[in-house]
Short mmCIF file of C-alpha atoms in Angstrom, two decimals:
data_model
loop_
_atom_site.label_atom_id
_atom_site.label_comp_id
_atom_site.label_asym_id
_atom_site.label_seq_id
_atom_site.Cartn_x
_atom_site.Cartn_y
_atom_site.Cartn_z
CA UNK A 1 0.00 0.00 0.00
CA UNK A 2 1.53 3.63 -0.99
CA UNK A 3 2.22 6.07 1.54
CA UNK A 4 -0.04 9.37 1.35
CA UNK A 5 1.45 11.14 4.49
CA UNK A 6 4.30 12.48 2.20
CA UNK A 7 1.67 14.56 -0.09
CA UNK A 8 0.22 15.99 3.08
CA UNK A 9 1.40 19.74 3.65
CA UNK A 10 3.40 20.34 6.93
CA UNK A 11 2.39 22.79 9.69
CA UNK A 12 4.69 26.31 9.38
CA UNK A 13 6.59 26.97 12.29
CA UNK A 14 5.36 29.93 13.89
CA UNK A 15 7.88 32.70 15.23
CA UNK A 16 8.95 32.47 19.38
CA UNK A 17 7.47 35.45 21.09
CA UNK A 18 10.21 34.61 23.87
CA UNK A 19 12.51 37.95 24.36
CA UNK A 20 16.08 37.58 22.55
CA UNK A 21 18.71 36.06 25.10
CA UNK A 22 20.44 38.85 25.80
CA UNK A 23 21.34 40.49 29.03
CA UNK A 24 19.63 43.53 28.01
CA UNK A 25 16.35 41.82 27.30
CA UNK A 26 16.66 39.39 30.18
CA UNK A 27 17.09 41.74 32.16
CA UNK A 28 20.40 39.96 33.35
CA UNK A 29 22.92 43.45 33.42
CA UNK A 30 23.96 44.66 37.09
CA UNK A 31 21.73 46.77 38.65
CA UNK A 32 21.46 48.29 42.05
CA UNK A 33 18.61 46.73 43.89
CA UNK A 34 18.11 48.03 47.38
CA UNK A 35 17.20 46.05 50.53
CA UNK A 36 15.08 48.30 52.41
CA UNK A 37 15.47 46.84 56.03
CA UNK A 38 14.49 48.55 59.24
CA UNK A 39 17.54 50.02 60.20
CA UNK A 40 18.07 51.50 56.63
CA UNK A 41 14.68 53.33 56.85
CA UNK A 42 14.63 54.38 60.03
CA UNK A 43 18.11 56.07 59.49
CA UNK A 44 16.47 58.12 56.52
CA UNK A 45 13.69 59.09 58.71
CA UNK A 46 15.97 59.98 61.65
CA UNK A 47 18.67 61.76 59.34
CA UNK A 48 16.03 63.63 57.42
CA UNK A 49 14.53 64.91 60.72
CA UNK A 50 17.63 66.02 62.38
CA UNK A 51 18.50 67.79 58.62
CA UNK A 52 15.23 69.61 58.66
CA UNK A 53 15.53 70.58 62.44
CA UNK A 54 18.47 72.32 61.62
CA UNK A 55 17.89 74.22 58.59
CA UNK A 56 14.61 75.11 60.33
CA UNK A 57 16.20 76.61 63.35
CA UNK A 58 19.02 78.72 61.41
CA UNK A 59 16.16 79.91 59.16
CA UNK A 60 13.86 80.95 62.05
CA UNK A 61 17.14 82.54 63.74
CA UNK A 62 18.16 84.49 60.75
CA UNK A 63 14.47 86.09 60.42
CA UNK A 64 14.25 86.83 64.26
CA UNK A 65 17.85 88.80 63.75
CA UNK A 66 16.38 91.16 60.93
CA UNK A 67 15.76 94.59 62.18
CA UNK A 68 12.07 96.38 61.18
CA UNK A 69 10.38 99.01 61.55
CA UNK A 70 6.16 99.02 59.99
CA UNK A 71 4.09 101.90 60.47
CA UNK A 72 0.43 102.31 59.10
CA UNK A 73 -0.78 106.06 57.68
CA UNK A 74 -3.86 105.00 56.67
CA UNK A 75 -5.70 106.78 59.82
CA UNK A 76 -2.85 109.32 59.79
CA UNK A 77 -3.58 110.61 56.19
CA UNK A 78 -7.31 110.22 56.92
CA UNK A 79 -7.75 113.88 55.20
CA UNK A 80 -5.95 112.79 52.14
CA UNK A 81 -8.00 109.23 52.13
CA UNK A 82 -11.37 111.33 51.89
CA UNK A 83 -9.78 113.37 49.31
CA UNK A 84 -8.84 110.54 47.04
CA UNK A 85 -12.61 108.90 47.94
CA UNK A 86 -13.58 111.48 44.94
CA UNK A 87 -12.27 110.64 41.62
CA UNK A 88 -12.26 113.97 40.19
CA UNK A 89 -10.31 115.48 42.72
CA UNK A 90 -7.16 113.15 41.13
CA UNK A 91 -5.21 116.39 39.82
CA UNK A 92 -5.79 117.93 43.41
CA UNK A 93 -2.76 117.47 45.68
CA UNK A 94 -2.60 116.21 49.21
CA UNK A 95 0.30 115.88 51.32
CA UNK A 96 0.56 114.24 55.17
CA UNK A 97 3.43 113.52 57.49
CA UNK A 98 3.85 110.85 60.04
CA UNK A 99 6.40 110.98 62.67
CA UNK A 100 7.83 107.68 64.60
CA UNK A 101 10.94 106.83 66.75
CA UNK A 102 13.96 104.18 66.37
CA UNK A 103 14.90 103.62 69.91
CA UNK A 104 18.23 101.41 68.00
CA UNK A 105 20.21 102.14 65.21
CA UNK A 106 19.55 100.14 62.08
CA UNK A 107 22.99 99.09 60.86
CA UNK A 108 23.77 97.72 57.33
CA UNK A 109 21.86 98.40 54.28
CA UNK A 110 18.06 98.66 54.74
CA UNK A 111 15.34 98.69 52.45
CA UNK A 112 12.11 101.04 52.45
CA UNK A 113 9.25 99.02 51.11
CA UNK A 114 5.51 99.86 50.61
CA UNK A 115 2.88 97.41 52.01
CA UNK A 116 -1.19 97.16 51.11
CA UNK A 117 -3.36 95.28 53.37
CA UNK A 118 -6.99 93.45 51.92
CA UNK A 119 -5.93 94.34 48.17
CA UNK A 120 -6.27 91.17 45.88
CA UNK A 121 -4.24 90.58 42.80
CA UNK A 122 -4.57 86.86 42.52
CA UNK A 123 -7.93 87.19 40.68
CA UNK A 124 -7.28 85.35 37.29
CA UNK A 125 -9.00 88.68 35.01
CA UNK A 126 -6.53 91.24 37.19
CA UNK A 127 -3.64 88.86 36.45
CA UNK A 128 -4.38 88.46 32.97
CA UNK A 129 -4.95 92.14 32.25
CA UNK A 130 -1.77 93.12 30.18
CA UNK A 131 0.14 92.73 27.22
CA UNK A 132 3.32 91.60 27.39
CA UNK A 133 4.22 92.33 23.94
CA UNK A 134 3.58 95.82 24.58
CA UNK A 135 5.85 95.93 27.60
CA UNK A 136 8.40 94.69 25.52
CA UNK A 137 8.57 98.26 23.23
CA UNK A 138 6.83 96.19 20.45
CA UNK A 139 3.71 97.89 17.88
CA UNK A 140 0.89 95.64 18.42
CA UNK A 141 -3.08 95.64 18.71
CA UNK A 142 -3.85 95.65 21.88
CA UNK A 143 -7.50 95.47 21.42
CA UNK A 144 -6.54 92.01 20.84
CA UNK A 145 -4.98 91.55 24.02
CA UNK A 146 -6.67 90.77 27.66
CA UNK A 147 -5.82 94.58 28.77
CA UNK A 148 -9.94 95.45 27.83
CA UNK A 149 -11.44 97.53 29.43
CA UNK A 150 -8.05 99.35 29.86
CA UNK A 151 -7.12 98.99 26.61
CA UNK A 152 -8.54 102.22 24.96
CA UNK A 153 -10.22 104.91 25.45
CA UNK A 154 -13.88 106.00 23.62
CA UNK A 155 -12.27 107.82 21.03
CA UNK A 156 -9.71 104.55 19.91
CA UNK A 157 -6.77 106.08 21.10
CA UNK A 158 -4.43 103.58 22.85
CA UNK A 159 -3.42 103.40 26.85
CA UNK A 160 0.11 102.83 27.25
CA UNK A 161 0.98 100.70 29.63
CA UNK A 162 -2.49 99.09 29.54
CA UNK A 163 -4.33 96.36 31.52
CA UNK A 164 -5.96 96.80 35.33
CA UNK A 165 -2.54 95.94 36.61
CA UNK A 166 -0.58 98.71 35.11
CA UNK A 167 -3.65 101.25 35.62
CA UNK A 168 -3.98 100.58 39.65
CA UNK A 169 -0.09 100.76 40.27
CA UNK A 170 0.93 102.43 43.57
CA UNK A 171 1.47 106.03 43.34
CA UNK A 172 2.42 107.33 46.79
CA UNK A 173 5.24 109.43 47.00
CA UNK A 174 6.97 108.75 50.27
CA UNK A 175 10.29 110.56 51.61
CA UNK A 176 12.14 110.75 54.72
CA UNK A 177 13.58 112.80 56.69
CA UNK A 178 15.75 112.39 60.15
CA UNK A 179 15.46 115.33 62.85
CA UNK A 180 19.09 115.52 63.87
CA UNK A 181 19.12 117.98 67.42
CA UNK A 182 17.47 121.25 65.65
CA UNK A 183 18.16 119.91 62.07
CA UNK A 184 16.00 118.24 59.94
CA UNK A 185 18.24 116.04 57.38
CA UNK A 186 16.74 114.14 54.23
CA UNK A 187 17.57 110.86 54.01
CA UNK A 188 19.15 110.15 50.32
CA UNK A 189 17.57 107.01 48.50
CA UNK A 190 17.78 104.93 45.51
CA UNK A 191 15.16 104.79 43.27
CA UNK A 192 16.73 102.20 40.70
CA UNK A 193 18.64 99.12 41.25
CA UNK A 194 15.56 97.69 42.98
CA UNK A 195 14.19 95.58 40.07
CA UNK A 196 15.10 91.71 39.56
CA UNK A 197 17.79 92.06 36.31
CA UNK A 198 15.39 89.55 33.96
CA UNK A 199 12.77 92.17 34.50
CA UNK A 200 15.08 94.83 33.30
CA UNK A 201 16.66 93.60 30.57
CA UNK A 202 14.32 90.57 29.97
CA UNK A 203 10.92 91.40 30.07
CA UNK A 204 10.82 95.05 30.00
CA UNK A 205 11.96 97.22 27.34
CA UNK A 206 10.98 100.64 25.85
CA UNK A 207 9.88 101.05 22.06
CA UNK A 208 12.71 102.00 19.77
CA UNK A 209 13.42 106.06 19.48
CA UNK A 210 15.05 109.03 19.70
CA UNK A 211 13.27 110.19 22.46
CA UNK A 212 10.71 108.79 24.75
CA UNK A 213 8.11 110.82 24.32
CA UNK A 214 8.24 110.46 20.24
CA UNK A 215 8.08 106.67 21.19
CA UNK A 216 4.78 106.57 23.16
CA UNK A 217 3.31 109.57 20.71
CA UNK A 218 -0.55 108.80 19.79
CA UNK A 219 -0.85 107.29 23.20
CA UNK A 220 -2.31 107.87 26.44
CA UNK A 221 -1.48 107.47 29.90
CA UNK A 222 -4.22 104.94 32.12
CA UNK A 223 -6.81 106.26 33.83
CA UNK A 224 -5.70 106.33 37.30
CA UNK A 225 -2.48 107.75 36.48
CA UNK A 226 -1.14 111.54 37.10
CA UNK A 227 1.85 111.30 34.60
CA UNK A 228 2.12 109.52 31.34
CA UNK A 229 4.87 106.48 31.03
CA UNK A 230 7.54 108.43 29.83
CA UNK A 231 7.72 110.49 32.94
CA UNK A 232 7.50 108.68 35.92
CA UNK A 233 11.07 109.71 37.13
CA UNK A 234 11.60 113.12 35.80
CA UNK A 235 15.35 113.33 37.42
CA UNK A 236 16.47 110.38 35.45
CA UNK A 237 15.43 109.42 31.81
CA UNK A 238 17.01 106.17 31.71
CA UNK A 239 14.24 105.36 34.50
CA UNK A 240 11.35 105.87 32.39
CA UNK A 241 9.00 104.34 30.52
CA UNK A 242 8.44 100.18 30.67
CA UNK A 243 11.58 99.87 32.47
CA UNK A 244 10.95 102.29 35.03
CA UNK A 245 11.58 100.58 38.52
CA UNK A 246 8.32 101.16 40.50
CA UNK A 247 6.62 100.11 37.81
CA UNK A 248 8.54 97.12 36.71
CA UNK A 249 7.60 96.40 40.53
CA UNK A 250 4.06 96.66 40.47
CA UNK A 251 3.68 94.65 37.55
CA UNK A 252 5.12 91.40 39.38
CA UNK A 253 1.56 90.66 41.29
CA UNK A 254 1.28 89.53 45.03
CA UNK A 255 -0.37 85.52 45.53
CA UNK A 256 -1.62 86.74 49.07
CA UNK A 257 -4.07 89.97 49.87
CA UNK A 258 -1.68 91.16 52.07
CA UNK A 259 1.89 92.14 50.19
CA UNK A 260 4.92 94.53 50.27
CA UNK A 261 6.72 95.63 47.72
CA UNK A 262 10.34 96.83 47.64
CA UNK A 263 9.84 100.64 47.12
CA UNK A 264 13.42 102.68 47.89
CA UNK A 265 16.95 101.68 49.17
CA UNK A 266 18.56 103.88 51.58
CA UNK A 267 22.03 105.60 50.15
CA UNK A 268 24.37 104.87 52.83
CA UNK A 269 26.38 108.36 53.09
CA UNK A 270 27.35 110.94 55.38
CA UNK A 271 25.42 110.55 58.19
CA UNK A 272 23.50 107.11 57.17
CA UNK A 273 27.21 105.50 56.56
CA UNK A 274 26.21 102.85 58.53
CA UNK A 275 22.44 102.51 58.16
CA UNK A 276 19.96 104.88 60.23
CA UNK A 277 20.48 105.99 63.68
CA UNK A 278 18.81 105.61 66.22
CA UNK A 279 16.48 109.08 66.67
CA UNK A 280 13.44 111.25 65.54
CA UNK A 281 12.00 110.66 62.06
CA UNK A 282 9.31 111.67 59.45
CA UNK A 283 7.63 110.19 56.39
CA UNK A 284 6.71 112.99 54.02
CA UNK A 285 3.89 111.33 52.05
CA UNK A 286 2.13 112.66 48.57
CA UNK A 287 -1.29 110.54 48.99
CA UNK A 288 -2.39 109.37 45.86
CA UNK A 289 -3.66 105.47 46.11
CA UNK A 290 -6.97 105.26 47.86
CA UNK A 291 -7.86 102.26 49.76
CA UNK A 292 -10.97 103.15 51.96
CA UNK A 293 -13.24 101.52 48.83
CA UNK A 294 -11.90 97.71 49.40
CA UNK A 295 -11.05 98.52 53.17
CA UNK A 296 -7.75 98.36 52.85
CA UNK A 297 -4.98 99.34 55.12
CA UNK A 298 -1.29 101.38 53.79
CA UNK A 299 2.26 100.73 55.35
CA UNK A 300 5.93 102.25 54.99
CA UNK A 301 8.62 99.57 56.38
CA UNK A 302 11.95 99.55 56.96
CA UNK A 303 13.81 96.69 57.29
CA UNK A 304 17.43 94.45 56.76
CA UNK A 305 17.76 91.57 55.37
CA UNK A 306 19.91 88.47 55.91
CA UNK A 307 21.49 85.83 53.84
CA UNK A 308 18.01 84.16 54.29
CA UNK A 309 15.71 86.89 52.82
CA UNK A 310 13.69 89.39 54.95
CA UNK A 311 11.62 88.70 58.01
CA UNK A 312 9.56 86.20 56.98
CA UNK A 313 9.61 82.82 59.31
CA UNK A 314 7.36 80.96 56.97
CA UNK A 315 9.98 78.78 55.67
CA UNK A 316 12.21 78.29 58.75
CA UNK A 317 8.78 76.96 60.51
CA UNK A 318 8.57 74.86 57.16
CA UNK A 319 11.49 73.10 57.96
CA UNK A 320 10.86 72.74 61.49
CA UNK A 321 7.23 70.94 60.96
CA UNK A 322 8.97 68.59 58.29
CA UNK A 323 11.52 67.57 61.04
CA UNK A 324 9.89 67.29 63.71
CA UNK A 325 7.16 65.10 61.28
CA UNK A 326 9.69 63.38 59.82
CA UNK A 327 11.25 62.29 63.37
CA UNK A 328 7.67 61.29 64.92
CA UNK A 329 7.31 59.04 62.39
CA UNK A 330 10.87 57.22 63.10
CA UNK A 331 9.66 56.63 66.53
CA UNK A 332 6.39 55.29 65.73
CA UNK A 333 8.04 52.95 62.92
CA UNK A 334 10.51 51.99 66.07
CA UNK A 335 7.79 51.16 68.43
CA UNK A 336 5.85 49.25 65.66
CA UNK A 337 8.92 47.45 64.81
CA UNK A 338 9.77 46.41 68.63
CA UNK A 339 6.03 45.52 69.61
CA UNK A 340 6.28 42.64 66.37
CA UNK A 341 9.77 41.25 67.39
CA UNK A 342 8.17 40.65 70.93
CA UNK A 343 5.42 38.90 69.33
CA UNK A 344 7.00 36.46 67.03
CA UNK A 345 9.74 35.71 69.70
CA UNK A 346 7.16 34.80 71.64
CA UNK A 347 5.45 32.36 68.94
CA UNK A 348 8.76 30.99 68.34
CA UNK A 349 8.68 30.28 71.93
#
């Protein structure tokens, strides 16, 4: 009898979905595999702790060694706040001084800055209200931008800087002056310098001209403002326009409703050599920024600052919450780990 199996057609072999033996595939090349065992982890819990304790404590040490000095004009200036209350008395001028004490001498550099109590610039529309091709000196629409409604005025002319931030920018004018025995001495400050350098050179930059004021021509100034862009510092041109200091500022908005902002730097000459002494002073302040409308309260501070920042404790008591967290939890591991060994030695038994 023939054999038919021969004409029958074989199977095809199909194709190994088995990885390639190779170290890489197999996962066979050296690798560091840690053996997390209770004395390894409760060493990083410990360490941690004792790391966070530390830089907690230096932090909180370095804030409680800054020297400051906050005083409120907003009752003090009362006359000028119901002035302001009126917006068409905004070209009317109102002047107030406040008079306070420094029992010690502030030594070292120190910083005046402004502060606003109960006024909110975290709301998204007041954040988003600029252009920031504008600010850069470019020629663009800003009708298209998020500045509306302080983009342009009814007859289509253009507001320069526009946007709510730029058009409710702190306007005080706030100088100081020490009464020295029977003299009365102005203290000399720096208006410029106080600006992050990104914001300066970065993000901030006037349109291309001969002159300012040809640059911002067929423009207008915001609302709320006294002076057009191109003279906010009348004593020094180079401080005008986008990349005016005060301004530049202003435009970097607060996360909290209660803020300060870096406003002058004291000039450390003559008699201020070595920071303020201790004595009799007085704020001279031009009131211009109401803040009776959103019940708000106005501050002048003067302050150091250390290698840490200004007085601020928030992240020294950071640290020291993470530690002391961090070395709670080592015990409690401990005890959990000691209270299991009993038990199984005692199983074993």
């Amino acid at each position: 009898m023939e054999d038919t199996t021969s004409f029958l057609p074989r199977e095809e072999a199909k194709p190994s979905r088995c990885p390639d033996n190779s170290a890489f595939k197999q996962q066979r090349l050296p690798a560091w595999k840690p053996q997390l065992t209770i004395a390894s982890v409760l060493s990083i819990f410990f360490l941690t702790g004792a790391f966070c304790l530390t830089v907690g404590v230096c932090l909180v040490l370095a804030a409680n060694s800054v020297r400051e000095m906050q005083v409120d004009y907003s009752d003090k200036c009362s006359d000028c706040s119901k002035l302001r209350e009126n917006s068409s008395n905004w070209n009317k001028e109102c002047h107030c001084s406040v008079n306070f004490t420094l029992k010690e001498d502030i030594l070292g550099d120190v910083f005046m800055y402004y502060g606003l109590q109960n006024f909110y610039q975290n709301h998204r529309r007041y954040v988003k209200s600029r252009s920031d091709a504008q600010l850069l000196g470019r020629n663009v629409n800003i009708q298209r931008s998020y500045c509306a409604p302080f983009s342009t005025y009814r007859n289509g002319t253009p507001m320069a800087p526009c946007g709510a931030i730029a058009n409710s920018m702190f306007n005080d004018t706030i100088d100081l002056f020490y009464n020295r025995n029977s003299s009365v001495i102005q203290v000399p400050l720096l208006k410029t310098g106080n600006s992050w350098w990104t914001d300066k050179n970065v993000k901030f930059r006037n349109p291309e001209s001969y002159n300012l004021s040809s640059a911002f021509a067929g423009t207008a100034r915001p609302p709320y403002w006294q002076k057009p862009v191109y003279l906010l510092d009348e004593e020094d041109e180079r401080n005008n326009g986008y990349v005016n200091d005060d301004f530049i500022i202003w435009m970097r908005v607060s996360a909290f409703a209660t803020f300060r902002n870096l406003y002058r730097r004291v000039r450390r000459v003559r008699h201020f050599a070595q920071g303020l002494p201790a004595g009799n002073y007085t704020f001279q302040i031009s009131y211009n920024f109401p803040v009776t409308r959103f019940k708000g309260r106005k501050h002048v501070i003067l302050s150091t600052v250390v290698w840490s920042g200004g007085s601020n404790p928030f992240l020294g008591i950071a640290y020291l919450v993470s530690g002391t967290a961090a070395i709670l939890t080592g015990f409690v591991i401990t005890g959990i780990h000691l209270k299991l060994r009993k038990k199984k030695t005692y199983f074993q038994k």
